[in-house]
PDB file of C-alpha atoms in Angstrom:
ATOM      1  CA  MET J   1      94.326 115.393  95.707  1.00  0.00           C
ATOM      2  CA  ILE J   2      92.985 115.514  99.210  1.00  0.00           C
ATOM      3  CA  ASP J   3      94.035 111.944  99.766  1.00  0.00           C
ATOM      4  CA  ASP J   4      97.591 112.657  98.343  1.00  0.00           C
ATOM      5  CA  VAL J   5      98.015 115.560 100.779  1.00  0.00           C
ATOM      6  CA  ALA J   6      96.517 113.712 103.783  1.00  0.00           C
ATOM      7  CA  SER J   7      98.594 110.632 103.160  1.00  0.00           C
ATOM      8  CA  GLY J   8     101.826 112.591 103.166  1.00  0.00           C
ATOM      9  CA  ARG J   9     102.613 112.396  99.482  1.00  0.00           C
ATOM     10  CA  PHE J  10     102.702 116.119  99.587  1.00  0.00           C
ATOM     11  CA  PRO J  11     103.456 116.960 103.189  1.00  0.00           C
ATOM     12  CA  PRO J  12     102.938 120.377 104.847  1.00  0.00           C
ATOM     13  CA  GLY J  13     105.429 122.933 103.635  1.00  0.00           C
ATOM     14  CA  SER J  14     106.138 121.118 100.392  1.00  0.00           C
ATOM     15  CA  MET J  15     105.604 122.640  96.939  1.00  0.00           C
ATOM     16  CA  LEU J  16     103.247 120.850  94.487  1.00  0.00           C
ATOM     17  CA  PRO J  17     104.536 119.860  91.054  1.00  0.00           C
ATOM     18  CA  SER J  18     103.458 121.982  88.191  1.00  0.00           C
ATOM     19  CA  GLU J  19      99.818 121.616  86.796  1.00  0.00           C
ATOM     20  CA  ALA J  20     101.249 119.868  83.773  1.00  0.00           C
ATOM     21  CA  GLU J  21     103.218 117.350  85.962  1.00  0.00           C
ATOM     22  CA  LEU J  22     100.287 116.630  88.182  1.00  0.00           C
ATOM     23  CA  ALA J  23      97.968 116.249  85.148  1.00  0.00           C
ATOM     24  CA  GLU J  24     100.389 113.613  83.628  1.00  0.00           C
ATOM     25  CA  GLN J  25     100.815 111.783  86.917  1.00  0.00           C
ATOM     26  CA  GLU J  26      97.010 111.638  87.577  1.00  0.00           C
ATOM     27  CA  GLN J  27      96.132 111.112  83.861  1.00  0.00           C
ATOM     28  CA  VAL J  28      93.535 113.837  83.992  1.00  0.00           C
ATOM     29  CA  SER J  29      93.408 117.309  82.213  1.00  0.00           C
ATOM     30  CA  ARG J  30      95.158 120.390  83.446  1.00  0.00           C
ATOM     31  CA  LEU J  31      91.766 121.958  83.909  1.00  0.00           C
ATOM     32  CA  THR J  32      90.782 119.258  86.413  1.00  0.00           C
ATOM     33  CA  ILE J  33      93.964 119.782  88.303  1.00  0.00           C
ATOM     34  CA  ARG J  34      93.413 123.561  88.250  1.00  0.00           C
ATOM     35  CA  GLU J  35      89.895 123.090  89.676  1.00  0.00           C
ATOM     36  CA  ALA J  36      91.116 120.687  92.404  1.00  0.00           C
ATOM     37  CA  ILE J  37      93.769 123.173  93.444  1.00  0.00           C
ATOM     38  CA  ALA J  38      91.157 125.901  93.658  1.00  0.00           C
ATOM     39  CA  VAL J  39      88.971 123.702  95.829  1.00  0.00           C
ATOM     40  CA  LEU J  40      91.790 122.988  98.186  1.00  0.00           C
ATOM     41  CA  ARG J  41      92.773 126.622  98.354  1.00  0.00           C
ATOM     42  CA  THR J  42      89.308 127.554  99.579  1.00  0.00           C
ATOM     43  CA  LYS J  43      89.697 124.874 102.232  1.00  0.00           C
ATOM     44  CA  ARG J  44      92.994 126.521 103.239  1.00  0.00           C
ATOM     45  CA  VAL J  45      94.858 123.213 102.449  1.00  0.00           C
ATOM     46  CA  LEU J  46      96.860 124.850  99.703  1.00  0.00           C
ATOM     47  CA  GLU J  47      98.494 128.376  99.273  1.00  0.00           C
ATOM     48  CA  VAL J  48      99.071 129.593  95.844  1.00  0.00           C
ATOM     49  CA  LYS J  49     101.885 132.163  95.465  1.00  0.00           C
ATOM     50  CA  HIS J  50     102.128 133.805  92.175  1.00  0.00           C
ATOM     51  CA  GLY J  51     105.437 133.256  90.628  1.00  0.00           C
ATOM     52  CA  ARG J  52     106.466 130.899  93.348  1.00  0.00           C
ATOM     53  CA  GLY J  53     104.076 127.867  92.879  1.00  0.00           C
ATOM     54  CA  THR J  54     101.618 126.128  95.187  1.00  0.00           C
ATOM     55  CA  THR J  55     102.518 124.923  98.696  1.00  0.00           C
ATOM     56  CA  VAL J  56     100.775 122.783 101.278  1.00  0.00           C
ATOM     57  CA  ASN J  57      99.744 124.650 104.416  1.00  0.00           C
ATOM     58  CA  PRO J  58     100.247 123.183 107.916  1.00  0.00           C
ATOM     59  CA  VAL J  59      97.350 120.948 109.011  1.00  0.00           C
ATOM     60  CA  SER J  60      96.421 123.465 111.776  1.00  0.00           C
ATOM     61  CA  GLU J  61      95.460 125.958 109.058  1.00  0.00           C
ATOM     62  CA  TRP J  62      93.114 123.616 107.198  1.00  0.00           C
ATOM     63  CA  SER J  63      89.333 124.198 107.507  1.00  0.00           C
ATOM     64  CA  PRO J  64      88.688 122.301 110.788  1.00  0.00           C
ATOM     65  CA  PHE J  65      85.069 121.228 110.062  1.00  0.00           C
ATOM     66  CA  ASP J  66      85.280 120.186 106.421  1.00  0.00           C
ATOM     67  CA  PRO J  67      83.832 116.619 106.142  1.00  0.00           C
ATOM     68  CA  ALA J  68      86.067 115.601 103.245  1.00  0.00           C
ATOM     69  CA  LEU J  69      89.195 116.734 104.990  1.00  0.00           C
ATOM     70  CA  LEU J  70      88.074 115.111 108.286  1.00  0.00           C
ATOM     71  CA  ALA J  71      87.587 111.789 106.495  1.00  0.00           C
ATOM     72  CA  ALA J  72      90.887 111.868 104.683  1.00  0.00           C
ATOM     73  CA  ARG J  73      92.979 112.968 107.761  1.00  0.00           C
ATOM     74  CA  SER J  74      91.180 110.533 110.077  1.00  0.00           C
ATOM     75  CA  GLU J  75      91.808 107.554 107.809  1.00  0.00           C
ATOM     76  CA  ASP J  76      95.442 108.535 107.367  1.00  0.00           C
ATOM     77  CA  LEU J  77      96.125 109.089 111.032  1.00  0.00           C
ATOM     78  CA  ILE J  78      94.168 106.138 112.566  1.00  0.00           C
ATOM     79  CA  GLY J  79      93.387 103.875 109.737  1.00  0.00           C
ATOM     80  CA  ALA J  80      90.016 103.048 108.219  1.00  0.00           C
ATOM     81  CA  SER J  81      89.384 100.175 110.504  1.00  0.00           C
ATOM     82  CA  ALA J  82      89.673 102.366 113.644  1.00  0.00           C
ATOM     83  CA  LEU J  83      87.450 105.091 112.322  1.00  0.00           C
ATOM     84  CA  PRO J  84      84.144 103.713 113.599  1.00  0.00           C
ATOM     85  CA  ARG J  85      85.549 103.426 117.207  1.00  0.00           C
ATOM     86  CA  LYS J  86      86.872 107.128 117.051  1.00  0.00           C
ATOM     87  CA  LEU J  87      83.443 108.217 115.836  1.00  0.00           C
ATOM     88  CA  ILE J  88      81.732 106.544 118.620  1.00  0.00           C
ATOM     89  CA  GLU J  89      84.021 108.356 121.146  1.00  0.00           C
ATOM     90  CA  ALA J  90      83.033 111.698 119.558  1.00  0.00           C
ATOM     91  CA  ARG J  91      79.342 110.707 119.499  1.00  0.00           C
ATOM     92  CA  ARG J  92      79.490 109.665 123.209  1.00  0.00           C
ATOM     93  CA  LEU J  93      80.762 113.152 124.159  1.00  0.00           C
ATOM     94  CA  VAL J  94      77.920 114.855 122.356  1.00  0.00           C
ATOM     95  CA  GLU J  95      74.899 112.557 122.096  1.00  0.00           C
ATOM     96  CA  VAL J  96      74.716 111.537 125.735  1.00  0.00           C
ATOM     97  CA  GLY J  97      74.203 115.130 126.801  1.00  0.00           C
ATOM     98  CA  VAL J  98      71.853 115.635 123.831  1.00  0.00           C
ATOM     99  CA  ALA J  99      69.622 112.768 124.909  1.00  0.00           C
ATOM    100  CA  GLU J 100      69.362 114.209 128.423  1.00  0.00           C
ATOM    101  CA  LEU J 101      68.343 117.696 127.086  1.00  0.00           C
ATOM    102  CA  ALA J 102      65.875 116.093 124.508  1.00  0.00           C
ATOM    103  CA  ALA J 103      64.021 114.301 127.322  1.00  0.00           C
ATOM    104  CA  ALA J 104      63.496 117.613 129.088  1.00  0.00           C
ATOM    105  CA  ARG J 105      62.565 119.586 126.028  1.00  0.00           C
ATOM    106  CA  ARG J 106      61.007 117.378 123.381  1.00  0.00           C
ATOM    107  CA  SER J 107      57.661 118.316 121.934  1.00  0.00           C
ATOM    108  CA  GLU J 108      54.877 115.983 120.802  1.00  0.00           C
ATOM    109  CA  ASP J 109      56.007 116.441 117.209  1.00  0.00           C
ATOM    110  CA  ASP J 110      59.565 115.428 118.251  1.00  0.00           C
ATOM    111  CA  LEU J 111      58.084 112.287 119.788  1.00  0.00           C
ATOM    112  CA  LYS J 112      56.129 111.468 116.662  1.00  0.00           C
ATOM    113  CA  ALA J 113      59.461 111.691 114.636  1.00  0.00           C
ATOM    114  CA  LEU J 114      61.296 109.414 117.053  1.00  0.00           C
ATOM    115  CA  ARG J 115      58.489 106.879 117.169  1.00  0.00           C
ATOM    116  CA  ALA J 116      58.294 106.840 113.322  1.00  0.00           C
ATOM    117  CA  ALA J 117      62.072 106.361 112.958  1.00  0.00           C
ATOM    118  CA  HIS J 118      62.029 103.516 115.521  1.00  0.00           C
ATOM    119  CA  THR J 119      59.111 101.773 113.708  1.00  0.00           C
ATOM    120  CA  ARG J 120      60.940 102.048 110.539  1.00  0.00           C
ATOM    121  CA  MET J 121      64.022 100.356 112.015  1.00  0.00           C
ATOM    122  CA  LYS J 122      61.889  97.449 113.332  1.00  0.00           C
ATOM    123  CA  GLU J 123      60.031  97.001 110.146  1.00  0.00           C
ATOM    124  CA  ALA J 124      63.173  97.138 107.908  1.00  0.00           C
ATOM    125  CA  GLU J 125      64.184  93.605 108.993  1.00  0.00           C
ATOM    126  CA  ASP J 126      67.337  92.629 106.917  1.00  0.00           C
ATOM    127  CA  ASN J 127      67.258  95.766 104.703  1.00  0.00           C
ATOM    128  CA  VAL J 128      70.504  97.328 105.917  1.00  0.00           C
ATOM    129  CA  GLU J 129      70.086 100.527 103.902  1.00  0.00           C
ATOM    130  CA  ALA J 130      66.547 101.060 105.399  1.00  0.00           C
ATOM    131  CA  ILE J 131      67.778 100.395 108.927  1.00  0.00           C
ATOM    132  CA  VAL J 132      70.648 102.886 108.593  1.00  0.00           C
ATOM    133  CA  ASP J 133      68.334 105.466 107.197  1.00  0.00           C
ATOM    134  CA  ALA J 134      65.945 105.033 110.072  1.00  0.00           C
ATOM    135  CA  ASP J 135      68.882 104.994 112.619  1.00  0.00           C
ATOM    136  CA  VAL J 136      70.133 108.259 111.270  1.00  0.00           C
ATOM    137  CA  ALA J 137      66.657 109.717 111.251  1.00  0.00           C
ATOM    138  CA  PHE J 138      66.232 108.630 114.931  1.00  0.00           C
ATOM    139  CA  HIS J 139      69.364 110.397 116.094  1.00  0.00           C
ATOM    140  CA  GLN J 140      68.621 113.379 114.042  1.00  0.00           C
ATOM    141  CA  ALA J 141      65.204 113.588 115.724  1.00  0.00           C
ATOM    142  CA  VAL J 142      66.837 113.338 119.145  1.00  0.00           C
ATOM    143  CA  MET J 143      69.171 116.263 118.142  1.00  0.00           C
ATOM    144  CA  SER J 144      66.277 118.324 116.791  1.00  0.00           C
ATOM    145  CA  SER J 145      64.380 117.817 120.108  1.00  0.00           C
ATOM    146  CA  VAL J 146      66.972 119.831 121.937  1.00  0.00           C
ATOM    147  CA  GLY J 147      66.323 122.968 119.734  1.00  0.00           C
ATOM    148  CA  ASN J 148      70.004 124.181 119.838  1.00  0.00           C
ATOM    149  CA  ALA J 149      71.500 125.074 116.547  1.00  0.00           C
ATOM    150  CA  PHE J 150      74.948 125.270 118.058  1.00  0.00           C
ATOM    151  CA  ILE J 151      74.925 121.553 119.141  1.00  0.00           C
ATOM    152  CA  ALA J 152      73.669 120.504 115.634  1.00  0.00           C
ATOM    153  CA  ALA J 153      76.450 122.514 114.079  1.00  0.00           C
ATOM    154  CA  LEU J 154      79.113 120.745 116.160  1.00  0.00           C
ATOM    155  CA  PHE J 155      77.828 117.356 114.943  1.00  0.00           C
ATOM    156  CA  ASP J 156      77.131 118.283 111.285  1.00  0.00           C
ATOM    157  CA  PRO J 157      80.711 117.950 109.895  1.00  0.00           C
ATOM    158  CA  ILE J 158      80.903 114.212 110.908  1.00  0.00           C
ATOM    159  CA  LYS J 159      77.403 113.326 109.903  1.00  0.00           C
ATOM    160  CA  GLN J 160      78.494 111.509 106.616  1.00  0.00           C
ATOM    161  CA  LEU J 161      81.248 109.692 108.418  1.00  0.00           C
ATOM    162  CA  VAL J 162      78.771 108.527 111.057  1.00  0.00           C
ATOM    163  CA  TRP J 163      76.399 107.426 108.319  1.00  0.00           C
ATOM    164  CA  ASP J 164      79.248 105.395 106.604  1.00  0.00           C
ATOM    165  CA  ALA J 165      80.246 103.798 109.867  1.00  0.00           C
ATOM    166  CA  ARG J 166      76.571 102.820 110.606  1.00  0.00           C
ATOM    167  CA  ARG J 167      76.394 101.258 107.182  1.00  0.00           C
ATOM    168  CA  GLN J 168      79.416  99.179 107.952  1.00  0.00           C
ATOM    169  CA  THR J 169      78.292  97.931 111.376  1.00  0.00           C
ATOM    170  CA  LYS J 170      74.654  97.172 110.424  1.00  0.00           C
ATOM    171  CA  GLU J 171      75.821  94.454 108.202  1.00  0.00           C
ATOM    172  CA  TYR J 172      75.867  92.244 111.355  1.00  0.00           C
ATOM    173  CA  PRO J 173      72.411  90.882 112.462  1.00  0.00           C
ATOM    174  CA  ASP J 174      73.190  90.928 116.156  1.00  0.00           C
ATOM    175  CA  ILE J 175      74.291  94.576 116.005  1.00  0.00           C
ATOM    176  CA  ARG J 176      70.977  95.424 114.344  1.00  0.00           C
ATOM    177  CA  VAL J 177      69.071  93.666 117.129  1.00  0.00           C
ATOM    178  CA  HIS J 178      71.065  95.447 119.781  1.00  0.00           C
ATOM    179  CA  ALA J 179      70.565  98.841 118.038  1.00  0.00           C
ATOM    180  CA  ILE J 180      66.780  98.343 117.709  1.00  0.00           C
ATOM    181  CA  ALA J 181      66.417  97.459 121.501  1.00  0.00           C
ATOM    182  CA  ALA J 182      68.672 100.406 122.526  1.00  0.00           C
ATOM    183  CA  HIS J 183      66.681 102.864 120.463  1.00  0.00           C
ATOM    184  CA  GLY J 184      63.458 101.569 122.178  1.00  0.00           C
ATOM    185  CA  ARG J 185      64.925 102.341 125.548  1.00  0.00           C
ATOM    186  CA  ILE J 186      66.098 105.853 124.446  1.00  0.00           C
ATOM    187  CA  LEU J 187      62.679 106.493 123.049  1.00  0.00           C
ATOM    188  CA  ARG J 188      60.896 105.438 126.278  1.00  0.00           C
ATOM    189  CA  ALA J 189      63.092 107.656 128.381  1.00  0.00           C
ATOM    190  CA  ILE J 190      62.518 110.704 126.155  1.00  0.00           C
ATOM    191  CA  GLN J 191      58.801 109.902 125.987  1.00  0.00           C
ATOM    192  CA  ASP J 192      58.704 109.730 129.784  1.00  0.00           C
ATOM    193  CA  ARG J 193      60.517 113.056 130.117  1.00  0.00           C
ATOM    194  CA  ASP J 194      63.193 111.328 132.151  1.00  0.00           C
ATOM    195  CA  PRO J 195      66.501 113.095 131.393  1.00  0.00           C
ATOM    196  CA  GLU J 196      68.649 110.843 133.654  1.00  0.00           C
ATOM    197  CA  ALA J 197      67.210 107.692 131.995  1.00  0.00           C
ATOM    198  CA  ALA J 198      67.699 109.144 128.567  1.00  0.00           C
ATOM    199  CA  ARG J 199      71.210 109.946 129.332  1.00  0.00           C
ATOM    200  CA  TRP J 200      71.962 106.493 130.446  1.00  0.00           C
ATOM    201  CA  ALA J 201      70.083 104.851 127.634  1.00  0.00           C
ATOM    202  CA  MET J 202      72.222 106.691 125.129  1.00  0.00           C
ATOM    203  CA  HIS J 203      75.397 105.988 127.053  1.00  0.00           C
ATOM    204  CA  GLU J 204      74.743 102.258 127.240  1.00  0.00           C
ATOM    205  CA  HIS J 205      73.740 102.186 123.570  1.00  0.00           C
ATOM    206  CA  LEU J 206      77.064 103.615 122.466  1.00  0.00           C
ATOM    207  CA  ILE J 207      78.937 101.467 124.817  1.00  0.00           C
ATOM    208  CA  GLN J 208      77.188  98.361 123.435  1.00  0.00           C
ATOM    209  CA  THR J 209      77.963  99.568 119.921  1.00  0.00           C
ATOM    210  CA  GLU J 210      81.617  99.955 120.860  1.00  0.00           C
ATOM    211  CA  LYS J 211      81.645  96.407 122.282  1.00  0.00           C
ATOM    212  CA  ASP J 212      79.941  94.994 119.157  1.00  0.00           C
ATOM    213  CA  LEU J 213      82.641  96.761 117.014  1.00  0.00           C
ATOM    214  CA  ASP J 214      85.437  95.327 119.109  1.00  0.00           C
ATOM    215  CA  GLU J 215      84.006  91.813 118.888  1.00  0.00           C
ATOM    216  CA  HIS J 216      83.241  91.743 115.157  1.00  0.00           C
ATOM    217  CA  PHE J 217      86.295  93.637 113.931  1.00  0.00           C
ATOM    218  CA  HIS J 218      88.584  91.467 116.078  1.00  0.00           C
ATOM    219  CA  ARG J 219      86.801  88.396 114.751  1.00  0.00           C
ATOM    220  CA  ASP J 220      87.125  89.606 111.126  1.00  0.00           C
ATOM    221  CA  VAL J 221      90.819  90.263 111.564  1.00  0.00           C
ATOM    222  CA  ASP J 222      92.000  87.241 113.792  1.00  0.00           C
ATOM    223  CA  GLY J 223      89.112  84.916 113.645  1.00  0.00           C
ATOM    224  CA  ASP J 224      90.018  83.205 110.420  1.00  0.00           C
ATOM    225  CA  GLU J 225      93.044  81.552 112.203  1.00  0.00           C
ATOM    226  CA  GLU J 226      91.025  80.161 115.101  1.00  0.00           C
TER     227      GLU J 226
END
């Protein structure tokens, strides 16, 4: 039902059909519909008014950091193909500064975690799942090096979306090569306790990732005609 609301099938201010009608439309039990409504109510997407039915709340009232709502709303507003680029923009705002702080604050244990993740990336070769897992572990280690729970909390809602986007991009061998090299530069800057170098290494990594996306997605959409 999240997708139905996000796509505009049930726009803000509208009233949902009855449980019986929804169950028939979706070909599920009324209990399933009732449970779905209860979940969306806790996320402030729906408001149940006894005796008056269930209405869709304005988007501004929805839980702002719920990952499922973010995914549904993002894909509807910008399209699934544009989602990776938007995520990179969000990551650049957060992770460039995080890398700078990590270089100043990292411990030896943090450094071990970064080295281990980078080694796993290099050893994964063509195993996309293993590379993505190691990539995520590396960035999590950078985040942990800062020791600031507020920063981690800002990033947590989009974590699954970022993982899915990485899974999509790592299908391309040249993007994997670029990523492994970039993570090596970030690692060296953090290892050397050089905040400025770490900041630029992360910035250049995300800019390169954005360029890779532009190249490959443009090729996938238009390249078949060339």
